[in-house]
C-alpha cells in the first residue's frame, strides 16, 4: 500500500484548517498512519527543502516553515501520492482550481497551506525525516481490533 507525507504549513494551522484538511483525506478513504503538531527546526527545514537551496525564495521559505507549528502526517492508500497532489492543487493558489485545498484556502505561493510529497522517492525520504518507524501505525497488526 502506498504512503505519502503531507504537512499543513503554519498558515493552515493558524487558520484552523487542520480538521477540514484531515476530513478531506478521510472522506476519500485514506488512512492516517501518523500525525503530530510540531515545530520544525532550522536543520530539519534545510533537509526538507534542500532541493531549493540557492533559489531566491529559499530564505523566506525556511523562515516561514520554522516560524510556528506545522501539522505533519503520513497517509496511506491506493495511489495516495498522486491523489494528495491533486487534492492540494497547484503550488500557486491563484492558479489552483476551486475544490482543491490551495484553490479554496491558499493566499499566495508562499502561504499555500499544505505540502505533499511529489514522488515515491520523496515520500519515503520525507516520512523518514519527520517520523520514526515506530510512530507509524501498523494497521495489519491491529486489524483484529478494528471495528469498521
Ligand atoms: N516563487 C516562489 N516564491 C515563494 N515561495 C515559493 C516560490 N516557489 C515555490 N515556493 C514555495 O516553496 C514550496 C516548494 O516549492 P515546489 O516547487 O516544490 O512546490 P510544490 O511541490 O507544489 O510545494 P510543496 O513542496 O510545498 O508541496 C512551495 O510550496 C511554495 O510554498
PDB file of C-alpha atoms and ligand atoms in Angstrom:
ATOM      1  CA  UNK A   1       0.000   0.000   0.000  1.00  0.00           C
ATOM      2  CA  UNK A   2       1.341   3.462  -0.913  1.00  0.00           C
ATOM      3  CA  UNK A   3       2.210   6.074   1.721  1.00  0.00           C
ATOM      4  CA  UNK A   4       2.764   9.810   1.424  1.00  0.00           C
ATOM      5  CA  UNK A   5       3.930  12.652   3.623  1.00  0.00           C
ATOM      6  CA  UNK A   6       1.551  15.600   3.963  1.00  0.00           C
ATOM      7  CA  UNK A   7       2.195  18.681   6.068  1.00  0.00           C
ATOM      8  CA  UNK A   8      -0.169  21.513   6.950  1.00  0.00           C
ATOM      9  CA  UNK A   9       2.029  24.606   6.951  1.00  0.00           C
ATOM     10  CA  UNK A  10       1.955  27.356   9.640  1.00  0.00           C
ATOM     11  CA  UNK A  11      -0.730  29.354   7.779  1.00  0.00           C
ATOM     12  CA  UNK A  12      -3.057  26.324   7.654  1.00  0.00           C
ATOM     13  CA  UNK A  13      -2.545  25.559  11.357  1.00  0.00           C
ATOM     14  CA  UNK A  14      -3.099  29.196  12.373  1.00  0.00           C
ATOM     15  CA  UNK A  15      -6.270  29.425  10.296  1.00  0.00           C
ATOM     16  CA  UNK A  16      -7.758  26.334  11.988  1.00  0.00           C
ATOM     17  CA  UNK A  17      -7.748  24.267   8.796  1.00  0.00           C
ATOM     18  CA  UNK A  18      -6.385  21.017  10.309  1.00  0.00           C
ATOM     19  CA  UNK A  19      -9.849  19.469  10.747  1.00  0.00           C
ATOM     20  CA  UNK A  20     -11.078  20.459   7.299  1.00  0.00           C
ATOM     21  CA  UNK A  21      -7.983  19.044   5.590  1.00  0.00           C
ATOM     22  CA  UNK A  22      -7.937  15.802   7.588  1.00  0.00           C
ATOM     23  CA  UNK A  23     -11.645  15.359   6.789  1.00  0.00           C
ATOM     24  CA  UNK A  24     -10.976  15.678   3.040  1.00  0.00           C
ATOM     25  CA  UNK A  25      -8.442  12.833   3.215  1.00  0.00           C
ATOM     26  CA  UNK A  26     -10.668  10.648   5.420  1.00  0.00           C
ATOM     27  CA  UNK A  27     -13.661  11.156   3.103  1.00  0.00           C
ATOM     28  CA  UNK A  28     -11.576   9.873   0.187  1.00  0.00           C
ATOM     29  CA  UNK A  29     -10.955   6.686   2.176  1.00  0.00           C
ATOM     30  CA  UNK A  30      -7.280   7.227   3.020  1.00  0.00           C
ATOM     31  CA  UNK A  31      -5.958   6.054   6.377  1.00  0.00           C
ATOM     32  CA  UNK A  32      -3.935   8.186   8.742  1.00  0.00           C
ATOM     33  CA  UNK A  33      -0.749   6.332   9.711  1.00  0.00           C
ATOM     34  CA  UNK A  34       0.841   9.064  11.862  1.00  0.00           C
ATOM     35  CA  UNK A  35       0.293  12.703  12.785  1.00  0.00           C
ATOM     36  CA  UNK A  36       1.864  15.318  15.010  1.00  0.00           C
ATOM     37  CA  UNK A  37       1.773  19.034  15.716  1.00  0.00           C
ATOM     38  CA  UNK A  38       5.401  20.122  15.784  1.00  0.00           C
ATOM     39  CA  UNK A  39       7.855  22.952  15.412  1.00  0.00           C
ATOM     40  CA  UNK A  40      10.341  22.496  12.522  1.00  0.00           C
ATOM     41  CA  UNK A  41      13.979  23.264  13.397  1.00  0.00           C
ATOM     42  CA  UNK A  42      16.231  25.192  11.002  1.00  0.00           C
ATOM     43  CA  UNK A  43      18.157  21.960  10.462  1.00  0.00           C
ATOM     44  CA  UNK A  44      15.056  19.930   9.529  1.00  0.00           C
ATOM     45  CA  UNK A  45      13.813  22.747   7.251  1.00  0.00           C
ATOM     46  CA  UNK A  46      17.194  22.725   5.486  1.00  0.00           C
ATOM     47  CA  UNK A  47      16.981  18.971   4.923  1.00  0.00           C
ATOM     48  CA  UNK A  48      13.349  19.016   3.845  1.00  0.00           C
ATOM     49  CA  UNK A  49      13.772  21.898   1.387  1.00  0.00           C
ATOM     50  CA  UNK A  50      17.386  21.051   0.362  1.00  0.00           C
ATOM     51  CA  UNK A  51      16.445  20.977  -3.345  1.00  0.00           C
ATOM     52  CA  UNK A  52      15.509  24.679  -3.168  1.00  0.00           C
ATOM     53  CA  UNK A  53      18.779  25.906  -1.585  1.00  0.00           C
ATOM     54  CA  UNK A  54      20.130  28.859  -3.560  1.00  0.00           C
ATOM     55  CA  UNK A  55      16.735  29.815  -5.035  1.00  0.00           C
ATOM     56  CA  UNK A  56      15.565  33.407  -4.439  1.00  0.00           C
ATOM     57  CA  UNK A  57      12.651  32.317  -2.233  1.00  0.00           C
ATOM     58  CA  UNK A  58      14.642  29.820  -0.119  1.00  0.00           C
ATOM     59  CA  UNK A  59      15.292  32.035   2.934  1.00  0.00           C
ATOM     60  CA  UNK A  60      11.674  33.175   3.020  1.00  0.00           C
ATOM     61  CA  UNK A  61      10.502  29.563   2.693  1.00  0.00           C
ATOM     62  CA  UNK A  62      12.665  28.343   5.601  1.00  0.00           C
ATOM     63  CA  UNK A  63      11.819  31.267   7.857  1.00  0.00           C
ATOM     64  CA  UNK A  64       8.094  30.762   7.204  1.00  0.00           C
ATOM     65  CA  UNK A  65       8.085  26.987   7.768  1.00  0.00           C
ATOM     66  CA  UNK A  66      10.032  27.370  11.050  1.00  0.00           C
ATOM     67  CA  UNK A  67       8.001  30.385  12.273  1.00  0.00           C
ATOM     68  CA  UNK A  68       5.248  28.467  14.086  1.00  0.00           C
ATOM     69  CA  UNK A  69       3.974  24.877  14.356  1.00  0.00           C
ATOM     70  CA  UNK A  70       3.074  22.645  11.425  1.00  0.00           C
ATOM     71  CA  UNK A  71       0.883  19.512  11.400  1.00  0.00           C
ATOM     72  CA  UNK A  72       2.830  16.607   9.894  1.00  0.00           C
ATOM     73  CA  UNK A  73       1.009  13.490   8.691  1.00  0.00           C
ATOM     74  CA  UNK A  74       1.500  10.196   6.916  1.00  0.00           C
ATOM     75  CA  UNK A  75      -1.454   8.978   4.814  1.00  0.00           C
ATOM     76  CA  UNK A  76      -1.819   5.524   3.304  1.00  0.00           C
ATOM     77  CA  UNK A  77      -3.923   4.203   0.419  1.00  0.00           C
ATOM     78  CA  UNK A  78      -4.008   3.280  -3.273  1.00  0.00           C
ATOM     79  CA  UNK A  79      -2.317   5.952  -5.357  1.00  0.00           C
ATOM     80  CA  UNK A  80      -2.285   8.326  -2.392  1.00  0.00           C
ATOM     81  CA  UNK A  81       0.801  10.292  -3.557  1.00  0.00           C
ATOM     82  CA  UNK A  82      -0.814  11.494  -6.790  1.00  0.00           C
ATOM     83  CA  UNK A  83      -4.237  11.805  -5.158  1.00  0.00           C
ATOM     84  CA  UNK A  84      -2.869  14.075  -2.421  1.00  0.00           C
ATOM     85  CA  UNK A  85      -1.161  16.309  -5.022  1.00  0.00           C
ATOM     86  CA  UNK A  86      -4.460  16.533  -6.881  1.00  0.00           C
ATOM     87  CA  UNK A  87      -6.386  17.367  -3.713  1.00  0.00           C
ATOM     88  CA  UNK A  88      -3.807  20.080  -2.868  1.00  0.00           C
ATOM     89  CA  UNK A  89      -3.988  21.808  -6.260  1.00  0.00           C
ATOM     90  CA  UNK A  90      -1.342  23.888  -7.996  1.00  0.00           C
ATOM     91  CA  UNK A  91       1.548  25.390  -5.971  1.00  0.00           C
ATOM     92  CA  UNK A  92       0.309  28.923  -6.657  1.00  0.00           C
ATOM     93  CA  UNK A  93      -3.182  29.249  -5.103  1.00  0.00           C
ATOM     94  CA  UNK A  94      -4.132  31.829  -7.767  1.00  0.00           C
ATOM     95  CA  UNK A  95      -3.779  29.045 -10.350  1.00  0.00           C
ATOM     96  CA  UNK A  96      -5.269  26.254  -8.227  1.00  0.00           C
ATOM     97  CA  UNK A  97      -8.757  25.030  -9.127  1.00  0.00           C
ATOM     98  CA  UNK A  98     -11.727  25.600  -6.827  1.00  0.00           C
ATOM     99  CA  UNK A  99     -12.335  22.462  -4.820  1.00  0.00           C
ATOM    100  CA  UNK A 100      -8.629  21.914  -4.216  1.00  0.00           C
ATOM    101  CA  UNK A 101      -7.161  22.792  -0.819  1.00  0.00           C
ATOM    102  CA  UNK A 102      -4.921  25.550  -2.160  1.00  0.00           C
ATOM    103  CA  UNK A 103      -7.648  26.776  -4.519  1.00  0.00           C
ATOM    104  CA  UNK A 104     -10.114  27.054  -1.656  1.00  0.00           C
ATOM    105  CA  UNK A 105      -7.830  28.375   1.103  1.00  0.00           C
ATOM    106  CA  UNK A 106      -4.370  29.408  -0.171  1.00  0.00           C
ATOM    107  CA  UNK A 107      -3.358  33.046  -0.189  1.00  0.00           C
ATOM    108  CA  UNK A 108      -0.019  33.216  -2.010  1.00  0.00           C
ATOM    109  CA  UNK A 109       2.654  30.892  -3.386  1.00  0.00           C
ATOM    110  CA  UNK A 110       4.487  31.213  -0.059  1.00  0.00           C
ATOM    111  CA  UNK A 111       1.394  30.848   2.107  1.00  0.00           C
ATOM    112  CA  UNK A 112      -0.133  27.916   0.260  1.00  0.00           C
ATOM    113  CA  UNK A 113      -1.399  25.935   3.280  1.00  0.00           C
ATOM    114  CA  UNK A 114      -0.052  22.472   2.556  1.00  0.00           C
ATOM    115  CA  UNK A 115       2.852  20.356   1.351  1.00  0.00           C
ATOM    116  CA  UNK A 116       2.640  16.856  -0.114  1.00  0.00           C
ATOM    117  CA  UNK A 117       5.372  14.553  -1.443  1.00  0.00           C
ATOM    118  CA  UNK A 118       5.714  14.641  -5.227  1.00  0.00           C
ATOM    119  CA  UNK A 119       7.038  11.076  -5.853  1.00  0.00           C
ATOM    120  CA  UNK A 120       7.510   7.756  -4.079  1.00  0.00           C
ATOM    121  CA  UNK A 121      11.194   8.632  -3.530  1.00  0.00           C
ATOM    122  CA  UNK A 122      10.375  11.944  -1.863  1.00  0.00           C
ATOM    123  CA  UNK A 123       7.557  10.329   0.132  1.00  0.00           C
ATOM    124  CA  UNK A 124       9.953   7.789   1.611  1.00  0.00           C
ATOM    125  CA  UNK A 125      12.625  10.422   2.272  1.00  0.00           C
ATOM    126  CA  UNK A 126      10.186  12.877   3.881  1.00  0.00           C
ATOM    127  CA  UNK A 127       8.394  10.247   6.008  1.00  0.00           C
ATOM    128  CA  UNK A 128      11.786   9.150   7.379  1.00  0.00           C
ATOM    129  CA  UNK A 129      12.821  12.761   8.020  1.00  0.00           C
ATOM    130  CA  UNK A 130       9.737  13.552  10.102  1.00  0.00           C
ATOM    131  CA  UNK A 131       8.788  10.215  11.703  1.00  0.00           C
ATOM    132  CA  UNK A 132      10.473   7.253  13.380  1.00  0.00           C
ATOM    133  CA  UNK A 133       9.388   3.844  12.128  1.00  0.00           C
ATOM    134  CA  UNK A 134       7.607   3.059  15.418  1.00  0.00           C
ATOM    135  CA  UNK A 135       5.438   6.194  15.078  1.00  0.00           C
ATOM    136  CA  UNK A 136       3.689   4.721  12.028  1.00  0.00           C
ATOM    137  CA  UNK A 137       0.560   2.764  12.867  1.00  0.00           C
ATOM    138  CA  UNK A 138       0.703  -0.814  11.553  1.00  0.00           C
ATOM    139  CA  UNK A 139      -2.929  -1.446  10.583  1.00  0.00           C
ATOM    140  CA  UNK A 140      -2.269  -5.061   9.644  1.00  0.00           C
ATOM    141  CA  UNK A 141      -1.158  -5.763  13.231  1.00  0.00           C
ATOM    142  CA  UNK A 142      -4.203  -4.141  14.854  1.00  0.00           C
ATOM    143  CA  UNK A 143      -6.835  -5.311  12.350  1.00  0.00           C
ATOM    144  CA  UNK A 144      -8.366  -7.808  14.754  1.00  0.00           C
ATOM    145  CA  UNK A 145      -9.485  -4.868  16.929  1.00  0.00           C
ATOM    146  CA  UNK A 146     -10.643  -2.685  14.032  1.00  0.00           C
ATOM    147  CA  UNK A 147     -14.418  -2.131  14.158  1.00  0.00           C
ATOM    148  CA  UNK A 148     -15.286  -0.846  10.665  1.00  0.00           C
TER     149      UNK A 148
HETATM  150  N1  LIG B   1       8.401  31.740  -6.427  1.00  0.00           N
HETATM  151  C1  LIG B   1       8.164  31.378  -5.156  1.00  0.00           C
HETATM  152  N2  LIG B   1       8.065  32.322  -4.168  1.00  0.00           N
HETATM  153  C2  LIG B   1       7.812  31.978  -2.894  1.00  0.00           C
HETATM  154  N3  LIG B   1       7.661  30.692  -2.477  1.00  0.00           N
HETATM  155  C3  LIG B   1       7.747  29.737  -3.409  1.00  0.00           C
HETATM  156  C4  LIG B   1       8.008  30.019  -4.792  1.00  0.00           C
HETATM  157  N4  LIG B   1       8.029  28.839  -5.455  1.00  0.00           N
HETATM  158  C5  LIG B   1       7.815  27.878  -4.538  1.00  0.00           C
HETATM  159  N5  LIG B   1       7.643  28.422  -3.319  1.00  0.00           N
HETATM  160  C6  LIG B   1       7.365  27.710  -2.068  1.00  0.00           C
HETATM  161  O1  LIG B   1       8.215  26.574  -1.982  1.00  0.00           O
HETATM  162  C7  LIG B   1       7.437  25.398  -1.828  1.00  0.00           C
HETATM  163  C8  LIG B   1       8.114  24.285  -2.566  1.00  0.00           C
HETATM  164  O2  LIG B   1       8.101  24.545  -3.948  1.00  0.00           O
HETATM  165  P1  LIG B   1       7.819  23.399  -5.005  1.00  0.00           P
HETATM  166  O3  LIG B   1       8.164  23.933  -6.336  1.00  0.00           O
HETATM  167  O4  LIG B   1       8.474  22.133  -4.525  1.00  0.00           O
HETATM  168  O5  LIG B   1       6.230  23.298  -4.945  1.00  0.00           O
HETATM  169  P2  LIG B   1       5.285  22.155  -4.500  1.00  0.00           P
HETATM  170  O6  LIG B   1       5.937  20.846  -4.728  1.00  0.00           O
HETATM  171  O7  LIG B   1       3.927  22.380  -5.092  1.00  0.00           O
HETATM  172  O8  LIG B   1       5.151  22.506  -2.997  1.00  0.00           O
HETATM  173  P3  LIG B   1       5.467  21.612  -1.773  1.00  0.00           P
HETATM  174  O9  LIG B   1       6.874  21.073  -1.983  1.00  0.00           O
HETATM  175  O10 LIG B   1       5.347  22.543  -0.597  1.00  0.00           O
HETATM  176  O11 LIG B   1       4.407  20.563  -1.816  1.00  0.00           O
HETATM  177  C9  LIG B   1       6.052  25.766  -2.380  1.00  0.00           C
HETATM  178  O12 LIG B   1       5.014  25.030  -1.777  1.00  0.00           O
HETATM  179  C10 LIG B   1       5.939  27.232  -2.054  1.00  0.00           C
HETATM  180  O13 LIG B   1       5.394  27.422  -0.746  1.00  0.00           O
END
